[in-house]
Short mmCIF file of C-alpha atoms and ligand atoms in Angstrom, two decimals:
data_model
loop_
_atom_site.label_atom_id
_atom_site.label_comp_id
_atom_site.label_asym_id
_atom_site.label_seq_id
_atom_site.Cartn_x
_atom_site.Cartn_y
_atom_site.Cartn_z
CA MET A 5 5.03 0.06 1.78
CA ASN A 6 3.40 -0.87 -1.59
CA ILE A 7 5.29 -2.46 -4.49
CA HIS A 8 4.23 -3.12 -8.04
CA GLU A 9 2.63 -6.16 -9.43
CA TYR A 10 5.77 -7.22 -11.41
CA GLN A 11 7.79 -6.88 -8.22
CA ALA A 12 5.29 -8.90 -6.15
CA LYS A 13 5.38 -11.68 -8.74
CA GLU A 14 9.11 -11.76 -8.63
CA LEU A 15 8.98 -12.22 -4.95
CA LEU A 16 6.32 -14.85 -5.08
CA LYS A 17 8.45 -16.66 -7.59
CA THR A 18 11.33 -16.90 -5.22
CA CYS A 19 8.76 -18.62 -2.76
CA ASP A 20 7.80 -21.13 -5.59
CA VAL A 21 4.48 -19.54 -6.32
CA ALA A 22 3.52 -20.15 -9.89
CA THR A 23 2.98 -17.01 -11.79
CA ASP A 24 2.78 -16.06 -15.51
CA ALA A 25 6.04 -15.24 -17.08
CA GLY A 26 6.85 -11.67 -18.10
CA PHE A 27 8.97 -8.57 -17.88
CA MET A 28 8.72 -5.08 -16.87
CA ALA A 29 9.13 -2.41 -19.52
CA GLN A 30 9.55 1.33 -19.48
CA SER A 31 9.36 2.07 -23.19
CA ALA A 32 7.99 0.61 -26.38
CA GLY A 33 11.50 -0.05 -27.32
CA ASP A 34 12.15 -2.27 -24.24
CA VAL A 35 9.03 -4.10 -25.44
CA GLU A 36 10.48 -4.62 -28.94
CA LYS A 37 13.81 -5.93 -27.56
CA ARG A 38 12.36 -8.41 -25.01
CA LEU A 39 8.91 -9.47 -26.48
CA GLY A 40 10.55 -12.72 -27.79
CA GLU A 41 11.47 -13.87 -24.39
CA VAL A 42 7.87 -14.44 -23.36
CA HIS A 43 5.65 -17.16 -24.91
CA GLY A 44 2.99 -15.72 -27.05
CA PRO A 45 0.95 -14.25 -28.69
CA PRO A 46 -1.35 -13.43 -27.16
CA TRP A 47 0.24 -11.19 -24.42
CA VAL A 48 -1.17 -9.07 -21.81
CA ILE A 49 -0.05 -5.54 -21.49
CA LYS A 50 -0.49 -4.30 -17.86
CA ALA A 51 -0.10 -0.74 -16.48
CA GLN A 52 2.11 -0.94 -13.34
CA VAL A 53 0.74 1.69 -10.94
CA HIS A 54 0.06 1.21 -7.04
CA SER A 55 -3.64 0.63 -7.60
CA GLY A 56 -6.07 -2.07 -8.20
CA GLY A 57 -8.97 -1.82 -10.66
CA ARG A 58 -6.62 -1.35 -13.71
CA GLY A 59 -8.39 -3.67 -15.87
CA LYS A 60 -11.81 -1.83 -15.57
CA ALA A 61 -9.92 1.59 -16.09
CA GLY A 62 -8.26 0.52 -19.52
CA GLY A 63 -4.84 -0.18 -18.08
CA ILE A 64 -4.84 -3.83 -19.08
CA LYS A 65 -4.98 -4.98 -22.76
CA LEU A 66 -4.76 -8.36 -24.49
CA ALA A 67 -2.46 -8.19 -27.59
CA ARG A 68 -3.09 -10.80 -30.29
CA ASP A 69 0.07 -10.07 -32.19
CA GLN A 70 3.35 -8.11 -32.16
CA ALA A 71 1.92 -5.02 -33.67
CA GLU A 72 -0.91 -4.88 -31.07
CA ALA A 73 1.67 -5.46 -28.37
CA PHE A 74 3.67 -2.36 -29.27
CA GLY A 75 0.57 -0.45 -30.03
CA PHE A 76 -0.79 -1.18 -26.47
CA ALA A 77 2.61 -0.43 -24.83
CA ASN A 78 2.66 2.89 -26.56
CA GLN A 79 -0.95 3.64 -25.59
CA ILE A 80 -0.60 2.56 -21.79
CA LEU A 81 2.83 4.11 -21.07
CA GLY A 82 2.35 7.71 -20.25
CA MET A 83 -1.42 7.50 -19.87
CA THR A 84 -3.20 8.82 -16.72
CA LEU A 85 -5.05 5.92 -15.31
CA VAL A 86 -8.02 6.83 -13.23
CA THR A 87 -9.23 3.73 -11.23
CA ALA A 88 -11.78 3.33 -8.49
CA GLN A 89 -8.76 3.62 -6.07
CA THR A 90 -6.59 6.45 -7.45
CA GLY A 91 -9.18 9.31 -6.97
CA ALA A 92 -10.05 11.68 -10.04
CA LYS A 93 -6.45 12.75 -10.44
CA GLY A 94 -5.42 9.27 -11.44
CA ARG A 95 -1.92 8.12 -11.95
CA ILE A 96 0.59 8.44 -14.77
CA VAL A 97 1.75 5.06 -15.97
CA ARG A 98 5.50 4.93 -16.16
CA LYS A 99 6.04 1.07 -16.28
CA ILE A 100 4.13 -1.77 -17.80
CA LEU A 101 4.12 -5.50 -17.32
CA VAL A 102 4.35 -7.49 -20.55
CA ALA A 103 3.23 -11.10 -19.77
CA GLU A 104 2.33 -14.37 -21.38
CA ALA A 105 -1.55 -14.49 -21.43
CA ALA A 106 -2.96 -17.26 -19.41
CA LYS A 107 -5.79 -19.25 -20.82
CA VAL A 108 -8.15 -18.67 -18.06
CA ASP A 109 -10.70 -21.35 -17.07
CA LYS A 110 -11.78 -19.90 -13.66
CA GLU A 111 -10.62 -16.97 -11.44
CA TYR A 112 -10.24 -17.30 -7.76
CA TYR A 113 -9.21 -14.84 -4.93
CA LEU A 114 -6.61 -15.74 -2.33
CA SER A 115 -4.91 -13.60 0.16
CA LEU A 116 -3.07 -13.69 3.47
CA LEU A 117 -3.17 -11.14 6.22
CA ILE A 118 -3.39 -10.59 9.87
CA ASP A 119 -6.51 -10.59 11.75
CA ARG A 120 -5.60 -8.74 14.82
CA ALA A 121 -8.72 -9.47 16.77
CA ALA A 122 -8.11 -13.10 16.34
CA ALA A 123 -4.43 -12.63 16.97
CA SER A 124 -3.77 -14.89 13.96
CA TYR A 125 -2.91 -14.95 10.44
CA VAL A 126 -5.78 -15.60 8.06
CA PHE A 127 -6.04 -16.87 4.57
CA VAL A 128 -8.97 -15.40 2.78
CA GLY A 129 -10.23 -17.20 -0.42
CA SER A 130 -13.09 -17.18 -2.79
CA THR A 131 -14.37 -18.93 -5.70
CA GLU A 132 -15.71 -15.53 -6.93
CA GLY A 133 -12.14 -14.05 -7.59
CA GLY A 134 -11.52 -11.45 -10.30
CA VAL A 135 -12.27 -7.73 -10.43
CA GLU A 136 -15.28 -7.60 -8.21
CA ILE A 137 -14.02 -9.18 -4.94
CA GLU A 138 -14.98 -6.04 -2.94
CA LYS A 139 -18.54 -6.42 -4.18
CA VAL A 140 -18.65 -10.06 -3.46
CA ALA A 141 -17.53 -9.41 0.12
CA ALA A 142 -20.07 -6.78 0.63
CA GLU A 143 -23.06 -8.62 -1.11
CA THR A 144 -22.38 -12.23 -0.51
CA PRO A 145 -20.11 -12.62 2.47
CA ASP A 146 -20.81 -16.35 2.51
CA ALA A 147 -18.72 -16.59 -0.66
CA ILE A 148 -15.56 -15.50 1.26
CA ALA A 149 -13.81 -18.36 3.08
CA ARG A 150 -11.35 -17.74 6.01
CA VAL A 151 -8.70 -20.18 7.23
CA TYR A 152 -6.88 -19.15 10.45
CA VAL A 153 -3.20 -19.95 10.96
CA ASP A 154 -2.14 -19.79 14.50
CA PRO A 155 1.33 -18.02 14.59
CA LEU A 156 2.51 -20.67 16.97
CA SER A 157 1.74 -23.62 14.65
CA GLY A 158 2.71 -21.62 11.49
CA PHE A 159 1.43 -22.84 8.08
CA ARG A 160 0.59 -26.56 7.88
CA THR A 161 -0.84 -28.54 5.09
CA TYR A 162 -4.09 -28.98 6.97
CA HIS A 163 -4.67 -25.33 6.42
CA ALA A 164 -4.36 -25.88 2.71
CA ALA A 165 -6.57 -28.90 2.71
CA GLU A 166 -9.22 -26.80 4.57
CA MET A 167 -8.99 -23.91 1.96
CA ALA A 168 -8.89 -26.49 -0.97
CA ARG A 169 -12.21 -27.96 0.59
CA LYS A 170 -13.84 -24.53 0.68
CA LEU A 171 -12.66 -23.50 -2.89
CA GLY A 172 -13.98 -26.89 -4.22
CA PHE A 173 -10.38 -28.24 -5.12
CA SER A 174 -10.68 -31.25 -2.89
CA GLY A 175 -13.09 -33.50 -4.60
CA ASP A 176 -14.25 -36.11 -1.98
CA LEU A 177 -11.38 -35.11 0.38
CA PRO A 178 -12.33 -36.72 3.66
CA ALA A 179 -12.72 -34.20 6.47
CA GLY A 180 -9.49 -33.71 8.55
CA CYS A 181 -7.08 -35.45 6.11
CA SER A 182 -3.86 -33.81 5.21
CA LEU A 183 -2.13 -33.12 1.88
CA SER A 184 1.33 -34.24 3.08
CA SER A 185 0.73 -37.81 2.26
CA PRO A 186 -1.55 -37.73 -0.84
CA LYS A 187 -0.77 -41.29 -2.15
CA ARG A 188 -2.27 -42.75 1.08
CA MET A 189 -5.02 -40.34 1.32
CA PHE A 190 -6.28 -40.26 -2.28
CA GLY A 191 -5.06 -43.35 -3.96
CA SER A 192 -5.99 -43.21 -7.61
CA ALA A 193 -7.93 -40.02 -7.39
CA GLN A 194 -4.77 -38.45 -8.86
CA ALA A 195 -5.71 -39.77 -12.27
CA GLY A 196 -6.27 -37.22 -15.06
CA PRO A 197 -4.77 -33.64 -15.50
CA LEU A 198 -7.56 -31.84 -13.83
CA ALA A 199 -8.10 -34.28 -10.98
CA SER A 200 -8.84 -32.11 -7.98
CA ILE A 201 -5.92 -33.43 -5.89
CA GLY A 202 -3.66 -31.84 -8.37
CA LEU A 203 -5.31 -28.55 -7.66
CA ALA A 204 -5.34 -29.02 -3.97
CA LYS A 205 -1.66 -29.80 -4.07
CA GLN A 206 -0.87 -26.81 -6.14
CA LEU A 207 -2.91 -24.72 -3.75
CA SER A 208 -0.93 -26.02 -0.80
CA ALA A 209 2.39 -25.10 -2.55
CA ILE A 210 1.00 -21.56 -3.30
CA MET A 211 -0.18 -21.00 0.21
CA ALA A 212 3.12 -22.27 1.77
CA GLY A 213 5.00 -19.82 -0.59
CA MET A 214 2.70 -16.86 0.51
CA PHE A 215 3.11 -17.81 4.01
CA LYS A 216 6.97 -17.84 3.85
CA LEU A 217 6.99 -14.49 1.97
CA PHE A 218 4.65 -12.89 4.40
CA VAL A 219 6.63 -14.01 7.54
CA GLU A 220 10.17 -13.86 6.34
CA LYS A 221 9.77 -10.34 4.82
CA ASP A 222 7.35 -8.81 7.41
CA ALA A 223 4.63 -8.29 4.90
CA SER A 224 1.21 -7.08 6.06
CA LEU A 225 -0.65 -8.24 2.85
CA VAL A 226 0.03 -10.84 0.17
CA GLU A 227 -2.95 -10.92 -2.13
CA ILE A 228 -3.43 -12.89 -5.43
CA ASN A 229 -6.47 -11.78 -7.47
CA PRO A 230 -7.02 -13.51 -9.61
CA LEU A 231 -5.59 -16.69 -8.82
CA VAL A 232 -6.57 -18.65 -11.97
CA LYS A 233 -7.16 -22.14 -12.92
CA THR A 234 -5.90 -22.45 -16.52
CA LYS A 235 -7.32 -24.59 -19.21
CA GLU A 236 -4.54 -26.88 -18.73
CA GLY A 237 -5.34 -27.45 -15.02
CA LYS A 238 -2.58 -25.27 -13.57
CA LEU A 239 -3.03 -22.77 -10.70
CA LEU A 240 -1.34 -19.46 -11.64
CA ALA A 241 -1.07 -16.01 -9.90
CA ILE A 242 -1.94 -13.53 -12.63
CA ASP A 243 -2.16 -10.56 -10.39
CA ALA A 244 -0.45 -10.02 -7.16
CA LYS A 245 -0.30 -7.31 -4.44
CA VAL A 246 2.17 -7.17 -1.56
CA ASN A 247 2.27 -4.73 1.17
CA PHE A 248 5.05 -4.40 3.79
CA ASP A 249 5.07 -3.15 7.44
CA ASP A 250 7.18 -0.04 7.24
CA ASN A 251 8.52 -0.73 10.59
CA GLY A 252 10.04 -3.94 9.31
CA LEU A 253 11.82 -2.50 6.30
CA ALA A 254 15.04 -1.67 8.26
CA ARG A 255 15.49 -5.45 8.47
CA HIS A 256 14.96 -5.92 4.78
CA PRO A 257 17.13 -3.78 2.46
CA ASP A 258 16.07 -5.86 -0.40
CA ILE A 259 12.60 -5.09 0.03
CA ALA A 260 13.27 -1.40 0.73
CA ALA A 261 14.98 -1.10 -2.46
CA LEU A 262 11.82 -1.98 -4.30
CA ARG A 263 10.29 1.31 -3.18
CA ASP A 264 8.92 3.36 -6.12
CA VAL A 265 8.71 6.86 -4.70
CA GLY A 266 7.10 8.06 -8.10
CA GLU A 267 3.99 6.24 -6.80
CA GLU A 268 3.78 7.90 -3.45
CA ASP A 269 2.22 11.16 -2.50
CA PRO A 270 5.20 13.52 -3.22
CA ASN A 271 4.87 15.25 0.29
CA GLU A 272 4.77 11.88 2.19
CA ALA A 273 7.83 10.78 0.28
CA GLN A 274 9.57 14.03 1.22
CA ALA A 275 8.53 13.82 4.74
CA SER A 276 9.84 10.28 5.08
CA LYS A 277 13.20 11.48 3.62
CA HIS A 278 13.41 13.83 6.54
CA ASP A 279 12.22 11.27 9.15
CA LEU A 280 8.94 13.25 9.59
CA SER A 281 5.69 11.29 10.13
CA TYR A 282 3.36 13.00 7.78
CA ILE A 283 0.07 11.91 6.40
CA LYS A 284 -1.98 14.12 4.15
CA LEU A 285 -5.69 14.60 5.06
CA ASP A 286 -8.39 16.51 3.25
CA GLY A 287 -9.02 19.46 5.64
CA THR A 288 -7.58 23.05 5.68
CA ILE A 289 -5.77 23.37 8.99
CA GLY A 290 -2.05 22.42 8.69
CA CYS A 291 -0.79 20.94 11.97
CA LEU A 292 2.79 20.88 13.01
CA VAL A 293 3.12 18.85 16.32
CA ASN A 294 5.62 17.03 18.20
CA GLY A 295 4.65 13.55 19.32
CA ALA A 296 2.07 11.24 17.81
CA GLY A 297 -0.40 11.30 20.70
CA LEU A 298 -0.23 15.16 20.81
CA ALA A 299 -0.75 15.22 17.05
CA MET A 300 -3.94 13.03 17.34
CA ALA A 301 -5.14 15.33 20.24
CA THR A 302 -4.53 18.24 18.19
CA MET A 303 -6.45 16.98 15.30
CA ASP A 304 -9.42 16.05 17.66
CA ILE A 305 -9.50 19.59 19.07
CA VAL A 306 -9.40 21.13 15.72
CA LYS A 307 -12.47 19.13 14.66
CA HIS A 308 -14.04 20.00 18.08
CA TYR A 309 -13.85 23.67 17.24
CA GLY A 310 -15.47 23.14 13.77
CA GLY A 311 -12.12 23.03 11.76
CA SER A 312 -10.75 20.03 9.70
CA PRO A 313 -6.99 19.10 9.77
CA ALA A 314 -5.04 19.13 6.48
CA ASN A 315 -2.55 16.59 7.81
CA PHE A 316 -1.19 14.58 10.55
CA LEU A 317 2.47 15.56 11.17
CA ASP A 318 4.70 14.53 13.92
CA VAL A 319 8.18 16.31 13.75
CA GLY A 320 9.37 13.93 16.42
CA GLY A 321 10.92 14.49 19.92
CA SER A 322 14.21 16.01 18.94
CA ALA A 323 13.59 18.07 15.70
CA SER A 324 16.21 20.59 14.50
CA ILE A 325 15.55 23.95 12.92
CA GLU A 326 16.09 22.22 9.58
CA LYS A 327 13.41 19.66 10.31
CA VAL A 328 10.96 22.22 11.39
CA THR A 329 11.66 24.23 8.16
CA GLU A 330 11.18 20.97 6.07
CA ALA A 331 7.93 20.44 7.94
CA PHE A 332 6.62 23.82 7.14
CA LYS A 333 7.61 23.54 3.62
CA ILE A 334 5.57 20.21 3.29
CA ILE A 335 2.54 21.81 4.93
CA LEU A 336 2.76 24.90 2.90
CA SER A 337 3.01 22.97 -0.50
CA ASP A 338 -0.56 21.71 0.09
CA SER A 339 -2.68 24.44 -1.46
CA ALA A 340 -5.70 23.31 0.65
CA VAL A 341 -3.84 24.77 3.72
CA LYS A 342 -5.69 27.90 5.00
CA GLY A 343 -3.83 28.13 8.34
CA ILE A 344 -1.21 26.50 10.56
CA LEU A 345 -1.54 25.38 14.03
CA VAL A 346 1.75 24.81 15.77
CA ASN A 347 1.39 22.77 18.88
CA ILE A 348 4.59 22.02 20.65
CA PHE A 349 5.21 20.54 24.08
CA GLY A 350 8.86 21.06 24.97
CA GLY A 351 10.04 17.85 26.77
CA ILE A 352 13.35 16.71 25.12
CA MET A 353 12.45 19.35 22.44
CA LYS A 354 13.30 23.01 23.36
CA CYS A 355 10.63 25.50 22.73
CA ASP A 356 13.15 28.12 21.59
CA VAL A 357 14.57 25.76 18.95
CA ILE A 358 10.93 25.27 17.56
CA ALA A 359 10.48 29.07 17.59
CA GLU A 360 13.60 29.66 15.79
CA GLY A 361 12.61 27.03 13.25
CA ILE A 362 9.12 28.72 12.75
CA VAL A 363 10.63 32.16 12.33
CA ALA A 364 13.30 30.77 9.82
CA ALA A 365 10.86 28.80 7.72
CA SER A 366 8.29 31.75 7.78
CA LYS A 367 10.84 34.08 6.50
CA THR A 368 12.36 31.91 3.82
CA LEU A 369 9.10 30.51 2.68
CA GLY A 370 7.08 33.78 2.86
CA VAL A 371 4.22 32.33 4.65
CA LYS A 372 0.81 34.03 3.92
CA VAL A 373 -1.59 31.79 5.89
CA PRO A 374 -2.31 32.62 9.57
CA ILE A 375 -0.14 30.81 12.08
CA VAL A 376 -1.27 30.17 15.57
CA ALA A 377 1.41 28.79 17.88
CA ARG A 378 1.02 27.25 21.21
CA LEU A 379 4.25 26.40 22.85
CA ASP A 380 4.71 24.92 26.39
CA GLY A 381 7.40 23.22 28.41
CA THR A 382 11.20 23.53 28.27
CA ASN A 383 12.33 27.00 27.46
CA VAL A 384 8.84 28.19 26.79
CA GLU A 385 9.67 31.82 27.76
CA GLN A 386 12.57 32.25 25.30
CA GLY A 387 10.45 30.59 22.67
CA LYS A 388 7.62 33.07 23.08
CA ARG A 389 10.11 35.97 23.08
CA ILE A 390 11.52 34.69 19.69
CA LEU A 391 8.15 34.65 18.25
CA ALA A 392 7.18 37.99 19.68
CA ASP A 393 10.48 39.71 18.39
CA SER A 394 10.27 38.27 14.96
CA GLY A 395 8.04 40.90 13.50
CA LEU A 396 6.11 38.07 11.86
CA ASN A 397 2.32 37.70 12.20
CA ILE A 398 2.39 34.60 14.38
CA ILE A 399 -0.48 34.47 16.80
CA PRO A 400 0.44 33.19 20.32
CA ALA A 401 -2.06 30.97 22.21
CA GLY A 402 -1.95 29.97 25.80
CA SER A 403 -3.94 26.62 25.95
CA LEU A 404 -4.43 24.14 23.26
CA ALA A 405 -8.32 24.88 23.39
CA GLU A 406 -7.53 28.51 22.77
CA ALA A 407 -5.02 27.73 19.95
CA ALA A 408 -7.62 25.42 18.14
CA GLU A 409 -10.43 27.93 18.40
CA LEU A 410 -8.10 30.80 17.10
CA ILE A 411 -6.87 28.95 14.13
CA VAL A 412 -10.23 27.69 13.16
CA LYS A 413 -11.43 31.27 13.10
CA GLU A 414 -8.45 32.84 11.50
CA ALA A 415 -8.45 30.07 8.71
CA GLY A 416 -12.13 30.63 8.04
CA ARG A 417 -11.31 34.31 7.34
CA PHE A 418 -8.28 33.60 5.05
P1 GDP B 513 -6.63 -5.27 -11.71
O1 GDP B 513 -7.92 -4.94 -12.71
O2 GDP B 513 -5.74 -4.02 -11.44
O3 GDP B 513 -6.96 -5.95 -10.67
O4 GDP B 513 -5.74 -6.19 -12.64
P2 GDP B 513 -5.70 -7.78 -12.93
O5 GDP B 513 -4.24 -8.10 -13.30
O6 GDP B 513 -6.24 -8.57 -11.71
O7 GDP B 513 -6.41 -7.96 -14.29
C1 GDP B 513 -7.82 -7.75 -14.40
C2 GDP B 513 -8.52 -8.93 -15.15
O8 GDP B 513 -7.88 -8.98 -16.51
C3 GDP B 513 -8.36 -10.22 -14.48
O9 GDP B 513 -9.25 -10.59 -13.50
C4 GDP B 513 -8.53 -11.14 -15.69
O10 GDP B 513 -9.80 -11.40 -16.00
C5 GDP B 513 -7.83 -10.37 -16.74
N1 GDP B 513 -6.46 -10.75 -17.17
C6 GDP B 513 -5.39 -10.38 -16.47
N2 GDP B 513 -4.26 -11.08 -16.99
C7 GDP B 513 -4.94 -11.96 -17.85
C8 GDP B 513 -4.19 -13.13 -18.69
O11 GDP B 513 -3.06 -13.41 -18.55
N3 GDP B 513 -5.11 -13.82 -19.30
C9 GDP B 513 -6.36 -13.55 -19.25
N4 GDP B 513 -7.18 -14.37 -20.20
N5 GDP B 513 -7.06 -12.71 -18.69
C10 GDP B 513 -6.21 -11.87 -17.99
MN1 MN B 514 -6.44 -7.85 -9.72
#
């Protein structure tokens, strides 16, 4: 699950990560009422959509006075923002963040995620932060620093010391020293507001907070881009992105409550409401399958016969007629779908229940696209009879291979 920048910053604040002060607004009226709460001018007015690249797309503006702040708020709210990540359709902006504008001296990149291959957490940092981090990673991979954190040790200040050294915050920090006893380690090096030890200590606090948030809330990504060094020598998170592991949400009602379904694919949101696992893909063959493994195999075999799946959809092991109807509705609401392949193995699930679901859904929804159904397992004979007696044009198939070949052919004709 994804959340907005303003929510990510609120969470980071609770973990003592320094961020810029600001508030979320949904109308120019909100901005008028609350602008006085935030130090400025200047202020930054930032589109809140689940996408990066907002700056380049015109979703982030610097307002130099109140009139500009209201003007930009009006301009950004309601606009369709097309970023490098949204696709051509873009996203309608419904919320903005109004924040105090930081006096940026330099922009850095800092994130925390899991490196599965290394079975470790990894902090990724770069001195080349800002809006081009993907380009930096692709063209100058040496500019990307990694610090691995063993899950058994957890975060330690030596991890921060290592990242500080890599980001150039450590001055003449001797190799292997820690940040936990800075007096002994650095002596008089602390003098002056921009002394590198000040930055290294700030970095350590930020990394500790990111780690706490990540572990305690089952995050899958905590990213700060840019992390800025201000002209006053302060490290501040001025953009933040946090993703959560969906499977951990049941343990965190506070995090689940941050969900903004307006930002999700409407079909995916609808599916999750009915406990269906649905992921939209860009092909033309709708797939209705029970079991994730079977769904993967079905997608593979559709490809094998020259077709392309329009979705992954697992109705689960114990789907009811209502659930099957809902699944059909979701598949059919995708205008790219030219045919539906139903592939059900009746284990716990009974084929006759699925068949009734297909018939009920086809009747209520008035399905026009061809449907090929391959049923096998528990109550398969009853299931096949229900389909045959329905009077609907549902093409039965014996094997999965036959079913895939048939639907690719039928969809091609439709
Ligand atoms: P993104 O484009 O969606 O990643 O949005 P960001 O919040 O990262 O903003 C993009 C860029 O706008 C940043 O890299 C900064 O250069 C600039 N920016 C954002 N907030 C501020 C701010 O408070 N002060 C200044 N000076 N620049 C900012
Ligand atoms: Mn950013």
